[in-house]
Amino acid sequence: MNPILTRRQFTKALGGLVAACAVPLAAKASAATAAASGAQGSAAKRAFPKGFVWGTATAAYQVEGAVKADGRGESIWDVYAHTPGRIVHGDTADVADDSYHRYPEDIALMRGLGVGAYRFSVAWPRIFPEGTGKPNAKGVDYCKRLVDALHAAGIEPYCTLYHWDLPEALQRKGGWQNRDTAKAFADYAGYMAGQLDGRVRHFMTMNEISTFIGNGYGSTSMAPGLGLKGQALEQARHYALLGHGLAVQAIRAATNAKTRVGSAEGINAAMPAFDAPEHVAAARKAAVEENAGYLTAMHTGRYTDQYLKTLGADAPKFTADEMRIIGSKTDFQGLNIYTGDYYIAADNERGYEAVPFPSSYPNMQSSWIQFAPGAIYWGPKLMAEALGIGDIYITENGTSSTAAPDSQGRVLDTDRVMFLQQYLAELQRGIADGAPVRGYFLWSLLDNFEWSRGFSERFGITYVDFATQKRTPKLSSRFYRGVIAGNAI
Ligand code: PNW
C-alpha cells in the first residue's frame, strides 16, 4: 500500500474528526493567531517554548493486532492474554486496533490533530521471532513503511524498542531473570536501530522497567505473571537495567552521530504536599531514593547506599562493569507521568515521609490514577535537579475515561479534557520555572488494549469501536488540537 495519502484520502480519513469536532480544519490556521492575541477562549493563554514537540503515543502490542502476520513470533503477552483469567473479560490483543493494517488511517488522524511527533514501539518478535538469530525481513519492512508514512505526513517518529512484548522463546530461557536476555535485547536494539538509521532520530530503549518488572515479575498482574520475591526479583530488575545500558551502546554503535538515545521510564513523581521549602527538599530526596532502582541507577551508574541497605540480602549481585554500562550516557530522558506521590519533611534517616492518599482523594477511572497535576510540575523539575538531566520528554501522559458515544455518536470526555487542561497548565508552569521539558506525548492516540484491563479502560483521545474498527475523535481530540495549534494552554 502506498503510505502517502492523497489529498482526497486524507480528507476522507479526516471526515470523522471534522464531524465529531464540528470545527473546520481551516480554523486551525488561525488558531495560533487567536491564541497569541488571547482571542480564543476567555482566559489569556500561556505559551510553551518555541519548537516544543507535541505528539501522541502508542505501543505495538496495544494497537497493532496482526499477531500472526508476516512471520511474527509469539510474545509473552500473547501467552499471558490467552491464559484464562488473566485479562478482564478474557480480551486478547489478537486484533486490537488493527493498526498493523490501518496505520495510514491513524496517521491521518494525527495530521488532523496537528501533532509533529509520534511515539510508537517496535515489536521485538516481529524482528526476531525467536528473540535472537535471523531477522525477519517482513517485520523490518513493516517498521520502515510506518516510519516512511510518518515522514510523508510531516510527523517525526520517536521509536521505543521494548514496550513489554518479550519474545516467548526468550521467556522459556528465563526472560529477564537470565542475564543473556540483556545481551539479546542489545543485539536486537542495535540491529533495528541500524535498519532505521537516518529515518529515526530518537530512540528509547525500554518503556517503564518499573512497571514490567514490578507487575510482571513482582506480582502476577502483567506478563509473564511470575510473582517473584526477594533476591530473584531484584536480580531480574538489575538485568533489565543492564539490557537498557547495553542497548544504549548498541544503538550508538549502529547509528549516525545525530541519533539521540534515551528511555521512557514511569516515575514515582515525587511532589511536596505543598510548596514550602522543607517539603520541596523532602520531595527532592524522595525523587532520588524512590527511583533508586531505575532512573537514579541509570543516571548515576550506582545504586544508592540507602537502596542497598534496605534490600539487604535481597540486593542484586552486580559488578562495577555492569554499573558502568547501566550508567551509559543518554541524550534525553522520557518520563511517563500519570500521577504522583506526596511527601513531607520528616526527622528520620531518609529525611522524608510519604503521605498516603486519603480515600476521599479524587481519582480517575483507572484505580491507580489519582488526579495530581502537580506531578507533572514537580516530577520533571525535581528529577532534572537531582540527577542533572538535561533534556526531558513527557513520553506519556493521559487518563482513561468511561465516556462513550452519545445518541449523536459524539464522545464528550469532559473528565479527560479537565485532566489534560490541568496537567498541561502545570507542565507549562514547570517549564516556565526551569524544568527542561522539550516535548509531550499524549497517551494515547487511540483507545487500545490496556494490558490486563483489556478493553475495559479506554485511554484514547480517539474512540475505537472494536467490533467495526471505526475511529471517532473524542472531545479531548478537539481540545488537544487547539493546544497544539496555539502552542499554548
Ligand atoms: C503505562 N500502574 O502503563 C504504559 O506505558 C502504557 O502501555 C499503558 O497503556 C499506560 O501507562 C496506561 O496504563 C502503566 O498500575 C500501567 O501503575 C499500569 C501502571 C502504570 C503504568
Coordinates of C-alpha atoms and ligand atoms in Angstrom, one line a residue:
M1 CA 0.0 0.0 0.0
N2 CA 1.2 3.5 -0.8
P3 CA 1.6 5.1 2.6
I4 CA 1.4 8.6 1.2
L5 CA -2.2 9.7 1.3
T6 CA -3.6 11.8 -1.5
R7 CA -5.4 14.9 -0.5
R8 CA -8.7 13.2 -1.1
Q9 CA -7.9 10.1 1.0
F10 CA -6.6 12.4 3.7
T11 CA -9.8 14.5 3.7
K12 CA -11.9 11.2 3.7
A13 CA -10.0 9.8 6.7
L14 CA -10.4 13.1 8.5
G15 CA -14.2 13.1 7.9
G16 CA -14.9 11.6 11.3
L17 CA -12.7 14.1 13.0
V18 CA -14.2 17.1 11.5
A19 CA -17.8 15.8 12.0
A20 CA -17.2 14.9 15.6
C21 CA -15.3 18.1 16.4
A22 CA -17.5 20.4 14.3
V23 CA -14.7 22.8 13.8
P24 CA -13.5 23.1 10.3
L25 CA -9.8 22.4 9.7
A26 CA -9.4 25.9 8.3
A27 CA -9.9 27.1 11.8
K28 CA -6.6 25.6 12.7
A29 CA -4.6 28.0 10.7
S30 CA -6.0 31.0 12.5
A31 CA -5.9 29.3 15.9
A32 CA -2.3 30.3 16.5
T33 CA -3.0 33.9 15.9
A34 CA -6.1 33.7 18.0
A35 CA -4.2 32.1 20.9
A36 CA -1.4 34.6 20.7
S37 CA -3.8 37.5 20.8
G38 CA -5.8 35.9 23.5
A39 CA -8.9 36.0 21.3
Q40 CA -9.7 32.2 21.7
G41 CA -11.3 31.3 24.9
S42 CA -11.9 33.6 27.9
A43 CA -8.5 33.4 29.6
A44 CA -5.2 34.6 28.4
K45 CA -3.1 31.7 27.1
R46 CA 0.2 30.7 28.5
A47 CA 2.7 29.7 25.8
F48 CA 5.0 26.7 25.6
P49 CA 8.6 27.3 24.3
K50 CA 9.0 27.8 20.5
G51 CA 9.8 24.4 18.9
F52 CA 8.1 22.4 21.7
V53 CA 7.3 18.9 20.4
W54 CA 3.7 17.9 20.5
G55 CA 2.9 14.2 20.0
T56 CA 0.8 11.2 20.7
A57 CA 2.0 7.7 21.8
T58 CA 1.0 4.1 21.4
A59 CA 2.8 0.7 21.8
A60 CA 3.0 -2.2 19.3
Y61 CA 1.1 -4.8 21.3
Q62 CA -1.6 -2.5 22.3
V63 CA -2.6 -1.3 18.8
E64 CA -1.2 -3.5 16.1
G65 CA -3.1 -6.8 16.2
A66 CA -2.0 -9.0 13.3
V67 CA -0.2 -11.2 15.8
K68 CA 0.5 -13.9 13.3
A69 CA 1.1 -11.7 10.2
D70 CA 4.3 -11.8 8.2
G71 CA 6.2 -14.2 10.4
R72 CA 5.8 -12.5 13.8
G73 CA 6.9 -14.8 16.6
E74 CA 4.9 -15.3 19.8
S75 CA 5.4 -12.8 22.7
I76 CA 4.9 -13.3 26.4
W77 CA 1.8 -11.1 26.1
D78 CA 0.2 -13.5 23.6
V79 CA 0.7 -16.3 26.0
Y80 CA -0.5 -14.3 29.0
A81 CA -3.6 -12.9 27.3
H82 CA -4.6 -16.4 26.1
T83 CA -4.4 -17.8 29.6
P84 CA -7.9 -17.9 31.1
G85 CA -8.5 -15.5 34.0
R86 CA -5.6 -13.1 33.2
I87 CA -7.4 -10.3 31.3
V88 CA -10.7 -8.6 32.1
H89 CA -13.5 -10.2 30.1
G90 CA -11.0 -12.6 28.5
D91 CA -10.0 -9.9 26.0
T92 CA -6.9 -10.5 23.8
A93 CA -4.9 -8.2 21.5
D94 CA -5.1 -10.5 18.5
V95 CA -6.8 -7.7 16.6
A96 CA -6.7 -4.7 19.0
D97 CA -6.8 -1.6 16.8
D98 CA -5.6 -3.5 13.7
S99 CA -3.1 -0.7 13.3
Y100 CA -0.7 -3.1 11.5
H101 CA -3.1 -2.7 8.6
R102 CA -4.7 0.7 9.4
Y103 CA -1.7 2.8 10.2
P104 CA -2.4 5.2 7.2
E105 CA -5.8 6.0 8.8
D106 CA -4.1 6.5 12.2
I107 CA -1.6 8.8 10.6
A108 CA -4.4 10.8 9.0
L109 CA -5.9 11.2 12.5
M110 CA -2.6 12.6 13.7
R111 CA -2.4 15.0 10.8
G112 CA -5.9 16.2 11.8
L113 CA -4.6 16.9 15.3
G114 CA -1.6 18.7 14.0
V115 CA 1.0 16.7 16.0
G116 CA 4.6 16.9 15.0
A117 CA 5.7 13.6 16.5
Y118 CA 4.5 10.0 17.1
R119 CA 5.9 7.7 19.7
F120 CA 5.5 4.1 18.7
S121 CA 7.2 0.8 19.6
V122 CA 8.7 -2.0 17.6
A123 CA 7.5 -5.5 18.4
W124 CA 10.7 -7.5 19.1
P125 CA 9.1 -10.8 17.9
R126 CA 8.3 -9.2 14.5
I127 CA 12.0 -8.6 14.0
F128 CA 13.5 -11.7 15.7
P129 CA 10.6 -14.2 16.0
E130 CA 12.7 -16.4 18.4
G131 CA 14.3 -13.4 20.1
T132 CA 17.7 -14.0 18.5
G133 CA 19.1 -15.4 15.3
K134 CA 18.0 -14.5 11.8
P135 CA 16.0 -11.3 11.4
N136 CA 12.5 -11.4 9.7
A137 CA 12.6 -9.1 6.7
K138 CA 8.8 -8.7 6.6
G139 CA 8.7 -7.4 10.1
V140 CA 11.5 -4.9 9.4
D141 CA 9.7 -3.8 6.2
Y142 CA 6.6 -3.0 8.2
C143 CA 8.5 -0.7 10.5
K144 CA 10.1 1.1 7.6
R145 CA 6.8 1.6 5.9
L146 CA 5.3 3.0 9.1
V147 CA 8.2 5.4 9.6
D148 CA 8.2 6.5 5.9
A149 CA 4.5 7.2 6.1
L150 CA 5.0 9.3 9.2
H151 CA 7.7 11.3 7.4
A152 CA 5.5 11.8 4.4
A153 CA 2.8 13.2 6.7
G154 CA 5.4 15.6 8.3
I155 CA 5.4 13.6 11.6
E156 CA 8.7 12.8 13.4
P157 CA 8.9 9.2 14.5
Y158 CA 10.1 8.5 18.1
C159 CA 10.8 4.8 18.4
T160 CA 10.7 2.6 21.6
L161 CA 12.4 -0.7 21.1
Y162 CA 10.9 -2.6 24.0
H163 CA 7.3 -1.9 25.2
W164 CA 7.0 -5.2 27.1
D165 CA 6.4 -7.8 24.3
L166 CA 9.3 -10.1 25.0
P167 CA 9.7 -13.0 22.5
E168 CA 8.2 -16.1 24.3
A169 CA 11.2 -18.1 23.2
L170 CA 13.4 -16.0 25.5
Q171 CA 10.9 -16.3 28.4
R172 CA 11.3 -20.1 28.1
K173 CA 15.0 -19.4 28.9
G174 CA 14.2 -17.3 31.9
G175 CA 13.3 -13.9 30.4
W176 CA 14.8 -11.0 32.4
Q177 CA 15.9 -13.4 35.1
N178 CA 18.5 -14.6 32.6
R179 CA 21.5 -12.3 32.0
D180 CA 21.6 -13.4 28.4
T181 CA 18.3 -11.6 27.7
A182 CA 20.0 -8.3 28.3
K183 CA 22.6 -9.2 25.6
A184 CA 19.9 -10.5 23.2
F185 CA 18.0 -7.2 23.7
A186 CA 21.0 -5.1 22.9
D187 CA 21.6 -7.2 19.7
Y188 CA 18.1 -6.7 18.6
A189 CA 18.1 -3.0 19.5
G190 CA 21.3 -2.4 17.6
Y191 CA 20.1 -4.3 14.6
M192 CA 16.7 -2.4 14.5
A193 CA 18.3 1.0 15.1
G194 CA 20.7 0.3 12.3
Q195 CA 17.8 -0.6 10.0
L196 CA 16.1 2.7 10.8
D197 CA 19.2 4.8 10.9
G198 CA 18.6 8.1 9.1
R199 CA 14.9 7.7 9.3
V200 CA 14.5 7.8 13.1
R201 CA 16.4 10.3 15.2
H202 CA 15.1 9.5 18.7
F203 CA 15.3 6.0 20.1
M204 CA 14.1 4.9 23.5
T205 CA 15.5 1.6 24.7
M206 CA 12.7 0.4 27.1
N207 CA 9.4 1.5 28.4
E208 CA 8.8 1.5 32.1
I209 CA 11.2 -1.0 33.6
S210 CA 9.5 -0.3 36.9
T211 CA 6.1 -1.5 35.6
F212 CA 7.1 -4.6 33.7
I213 CA 9.3 -5.8 36.4
G214 CA 7.0 -4.8 39.3
N215 CA 3.8 -6.1 37.7
G216 CA 5.1 -8.9 35.6
Y217 CA 7.9 -10.3 37.9
G218 CA 7.0 -9.0 41.3
S219 CA 3.3 -9.5 41.0
T220 CA 1.2 -11.5 38.5
S221 CA -0.9 -8.7 37.1
M222 CA 1.2 -8.4 33.9
A223 CA 3.0 -10.9 31.6
P224 CA 4.8 -13.1 32.3
G225 CA 3.0 -13.1 35.7
L226 CA 5.7 -14.7 37.9
G227 CA 5.1 -13.2 41.3
L228 CA 8.7 -13.4 42.4
K229 CA 10.0 -12.2 45.7
G230 CA 13.3 -11.3 47.3
Q231 CA 16.7 -11.6 45.5
A232 CA 15.2 -13.3 42.4
L233 CA 13.1 -10.2 41.8
E234 CA 15.9 -7.8 42.4
Q235 CA 18.2 -9.7 40.1
A236 CA 15.7 -9.5 37.2
R237 CA 15.3 -5.8 37.8
H238 CA 19.1 -5.4 37.6
Y239 CA 19.3 -7.4 34.3
A240 CA 16.6 -5.3 32.8
L241 CA 18.7 -2.2 33.6
L242 CA 21.7 -3.9 32.2
G243 CA 19.7 -4.5 29.0
H244 CA 19.0 -0.8 28.8
G245 CA 22.6 0.1 29.2
L246 CA 23.9 -2.4 26.6
A247 CA 21.2 -1.3 24.2
V248 CA 22.3 2.4 24.6
Q249 CA 25.7 1.3 23.5
A250 CA 24.5 -0.9 20.7
I251 CA 22.2 1.8 19.3
R252 CA 25.1 4.3 19.3
A253 CA 27.3 1.8 17.5
A254 CA 24.7 1.2 14.8
T255 CA 23.6 4.8 14.0
N256 CA 24.9 8.1 12.9
A257 CA 26.2 10.8 15.3
K258 CA 22.9 12.8 15.3
T259 CA 20.9 10.0 16.8
R260 CA 19.6 10.6 20.3
V261 CA 19.1 7.8 22.7
G262 CA 17.1 7.6 25.9
S263 CA 14.5 5.6 27.6
A264 CA 10.9 6.1 28.7
E265 CA 10.5 5.4 32.4
G266 CA 7.5 5.5 34.6
I267 CA 8.5 7.6 37.6
N268 CA 7.3 7.8 41.0
A269 CA 6.7 11.5 40.6
A270 CA 7.5 13.0 44.0
M271 CA 5.5 16.1 45.0
P272 CA 5.8 18.2 48.1
A273 CA 2.5 18.0 50.0
F274 CA 2.5 21.8 49.4
D275 CA 5.1 24.3 48.1
A276 CA 7.1 25.0 51.2
P277 CA 11.0 24.8 51.3
E278 CA 11.2 21.9 53.7
H279 CA 8.7 19.8 51.9
V280 CA 10.2 20.6 48.5
A281 CA 13.6 19.4 49.9
A282 CA 11.9 16.2 51.2
A283 CA 10.3 15.5 47.8
R284 CA 13.7 16.0 46.1
K285 CA 15.3 13.4 48.3
A286 CA 12.4 11.1 47.7
A287 CA 12.7 11.6 43.9
V288 CA 16.2 10.1 44.2
E289 CA 15.6 7.3 46.7
E290 CA 12.1 6.2 45.4
N291 CA 13.5 5.8 41.9
A292 CA 16.8 4.3 43.1
G293 CA 16.2 1.0 41.2
Y294 CA 15.6 2.8 37.9
L295 CA 16.4 6.4 36.9
T296 CA 18.8 7.1 39.7
A297 CA 20.9 4.0 38.8
M298 CA 20.7 4.8 35.1
H299 CA 21.8 8.4 35.6
T300 CA 24.5 7.9 38.2
G301 CA 25.7 4.4 37.4
R302 CA 25.2 3.3 41.0
Y303 CA 22.7 2.0 43.5
T304 CA 22.3 4.3 46.4
D305 CA 23.6 3.2 49.8
Q306 CA 20.1 3.5 51.2
Y307 CA 18.7 1.3 48.4
L308 CA 21.2 -1.4 49.0
K309 CA 20.8 -1.2 52.8
T310 CA 17.1 -1.5 52.6
L311 CA 17.3 -4.5 50.3
G312 CA 19.9 -6.2 52.5
A313 CA 20.3 -9.9 51.5
D314 CA 17.9 -9.4 48.6
A315 CA 20.1 -6.9 46.8
P316 CA 21.1 -7.7 43.3
K317 CA 24.5 -9.1 42.6
F318 CA 26.4 -6.8 40.3
T319 CA 29.8 -5.9 39.0
A320 CA 31.4 -2.4 38.6
D321 CA 31.5 -3.0 34.9
E322 CA 27.7 -3.7 34.9
M323 CA 27.1 -0.5 36.8
R324 CA 29.2 1.5 34.3
I325 CA 27.1 0.0 31.5
I326 CA 23.8 0.8 33.2
G327 CA 25.1 4.4 33.6
S328 CA 25.8 4.8 29.9
K329 CA 25.3 8.4 29.0
T330 CA 21.9 9.1 27.3
D331 CA 20.8 12.2 25.4
F332 CA 17.4 12.6 26.9
Q333 CA 15.1 11.1 29.5
G334 CA 11.5 10.2 28.7
L335 CA 9.1 10.3 31.7
N336 CA 5.7 8.7 31.7
I337 CA 3.7 10.7 34.2
Y338 CA 0.1 9.9 35.1
T339 CA 0.1 10.6 38.8
G340 CA 2.4 11.2 41.7
D341 CA 3.0 10.8 45.4
Y342 CA 3.0 13.4 48.2
Y343 CA 5.9 13.8 50.6
I344 CA 6.5 15.9 53.7
A345 CA 9.8 16.6 55.6
A346 CA 10.5 14.1 58.4
D347 CA 13.0 13.8 61.1
N348 CA 14.2 10.3 60.1
E349 CA 17.1 8.7 58.3
R350 CA 15.7 9.5 54.9
G351 CA 14.6 13.0 55.7
Y352 CA 11.1 12.5 54.1
E353 CA 7.9 10.7 54.7
A354 CA 5.4 9.5 52.1
V355 CA 1.8 10.7 52.7
P356 CA -0.8 8.1 51.7
F357 CA -3.9 9.2 49.7
P358 CA -7.0 9.6 51.8
S359 CA -9.9 7.5 50.5
S360 CA -11.6 10.7 49.5
Y361 CA -8.8 11.8 47.3
P362 CA -10.1 12.5 43.7
N363 CA -9.4 9.7 41.2
M364 CA -9.8 9.0 37.5
Q365 CA -11.3 5.8 36.1
S366 CA -8.2 3.7 36.5
S367 CA -7.8 3.0 40.2
W368 CA -4.1 3.9 40.1
I369 CA -4.5 7.3 38.6
Q370 CA -5.0 9.8 41.4
F371 CA -5.8 13.3 40.0
A372 CA -2.4 15.0 40.7
P373 CA -1.5 17.7 38.2
G374 CA 1.3 18.7 40.5
A375 CA 3.1 15.5 39.4
I376 CA 3.9 17.0 36.0
Y377 CA 5.1 20.2 37.5
W378 CA 7.3 18.7 40.2
G379 CA 8.3 15.3 38.6
P380 CA 10.5 16.7 35.8
K381 CA 11.8 19.6 37.8
L382 CA 13.0 17.6 40.8
M383 CA 14.4 14.7 38.7
A384 CA 16.3 17.1 36.5
E385 CA 17.7 19.0 39.5
A386 CA 18.6 15.9 41.5
L387 CA 20.1 13.8 38.6
G388 CA 21.4 16.6 36.3
I389 CA 19.2 15.6 33.4
G390 CA 19.5 18.0 30.5
D391 CA 16.5 17.1 28.2
I392 CA 13.2 15.6 29.2
Y393 CA 10.3 14.5 27.2
I394 CA 7.0 13.6 28.7
T395 CA 6.7 10.3 26.8
E396 CA 3.2 9.5 28.2
N397 CA 0.5 11.4 30.0
G398 CA -3.2 11.0 29.8
T399 CA -6.1 9.1 31.5
S400 CA -8.8 6.5 31.0
S401 CA -12.4 7.7 30.8
T402 CA -15.7 5.9 30.6
A403 CA -17.1 8.4 28.1
A404 CA -18.8 6.5 25.2
P405 CA -20.7 7.6 22.1
D406 CA -23.9 9.6 22.9
S407 CA -27.1 9.4 20.8
Q408 CA -25.5 11.6 18.2
G409 CA -22.3 9.5 18.1
R410 CA -20.2 12.1 19.9
V411 CA -17.8 11.1 22.7
L412 CA -17.8 14.0 25.2
D413 CA -15.0 13.0 27.6
T414 CA -15.1 16.1 29.8
D415 CA -13.2 14.2 32.5
R416 CA -10.2 13.7 30.2
V417 CA -10.4 17.3 28.9
M418 CA -10.4 18.5 32.6
F419 CA -7.4 16.3 33.3
L420 CA -5.4 17.4 30.3
Q421 CA -6.2 21.0 30.9
Q422 CA -4.9 20.9 34.4
Y423 CA -1.8 18.8 33.7
L424 CA -0.8 20.8 30.7
A425 CA -1.2 24.0 32.7
E426 CA 1.1 22.6 35.3
L427 CA 3.6 21.4 32.7
Q428 CA 3.7 24.9 31.2
R429 CA 4.2 26.4 34.6
G430 CA 7.0 23.9 35.3
I431 CA 8.8 24.7 32.1
A432 CA 8.4 28.4 32.8
D433 CA 10.1 27.7 36.2
G434 CA 13.0 25.9 34.5
A435 CA 12.0 22.3 34.0
P436 CA 13.9 21.2 30.9
V437 CA 10.9 19.6 29.1
R438 CA 11.2 19.6 25.3
G439 CA 8.1 17.7 24.3
Y440 CA 4.9 16.0 25.3
F441 CA 3.3 12.8 24.0
L442 CA -0.3 12.2 24.9
W443 CA -1.2 8.6 25.8
S444 CA -3.0 7.7 23.7
L445 CA -3.9 8.4 20.1
L446 CA -6.4 5.6 20.2
D447 CA -8.4 3.5 22.7
N448 CA -6.4 0.3 22.8
F449 CA -5.6 -2.9 24.6
E450 CA -4.9 -1.8 28.1
W451 CA -2.9 -4.8 29.2
S452 CA -4.7 -6.8 31.9
R453 CA -7.6 -4.4 31.9
G454 CA -8.2 -5.4 28.3
F455 CA -10.6 -3.0 26.5
S456 CA -12.4 -2.0 29.7
E457 CA -10.2 1.1 30.2
R458 CA -10.0 3.5 27.3
F459 CA -7.1 5.9 27.2
G460 CA -7.6 7.2 23.7
I461 CA -8.5 10.7 22.5
T462 CA -9.9 8.8 19.6
Y463 CA -12.8 6.4 20.4
V464 CA -12.4 3.0 18.8
D465 CA -15.4 0.7 18.2
F466 CA -13.5 -2.6 18.5
A467 CA -16.2 -4.5 16.6
T468 CA -16.0 -2.3 13.4
Q469 CA -12.6 -0.6 13.9
K470 CA -14.4 2.8 13.4
R471 CA -12.4 5.6 14.9
T472 CA -14.2 8.7 16.3
P473 CA -12.2 11.6 17.7
K474 CA -13.4 12.5 21.2
L475 CA -13.9 16.0 22.6
S476 CA -10.4 15.7 24.0
S477 CA -9.0 15.5 20.4
R478 CA -10.5 18.9 19.7
F479 CA -9.1 20.3 22.9
Y480 CA -5.6 18.9 22.2
R481 CA -5.7 20.2 18.6
G482 CA -6.3 23.7 19.9
V483 CA -3.4 23.5 22.4
I484 CA -1.1 22.3 19.6
A485 CA -2.3 25.0 17.2
G486 CA -1.7 27.7 19.7
N487 CA 1.4 26.1 21.3
A488 CA -0.3 27.4 24.5
I489 CA -2.7 26.4 27.3
Ligands
PNW1 C1 1.8 2.7 31.1 N1 0.2 1.1 37.1 O1 1.4 1.6 31.8 C2 2.2 2.1 29.8 O2 3.5 2.5 29.3 C3 1.2 2.0 28.7 O3 1.5 1.0 27.9 C4 -0.2 2.0 29.3 O4 -1.2 1.7 28.4 C5 -0.4 3.3 30.0 O5 0.6 3.5 31.0 C6 -1.7 3.4 30.7 O6 -1.9 2.5 31.7 C7 1.1 1.5 33.1 O7 -0.7 0.3 37.5 C8 0.2 0.6 33.5 O8 0.7 1.9 38.0 C9 -0.1 0.4 34.9 C10 0.5 1.3 35.8 C11 1.4 2.2 35.4 C12 1.7 2.3 34.1

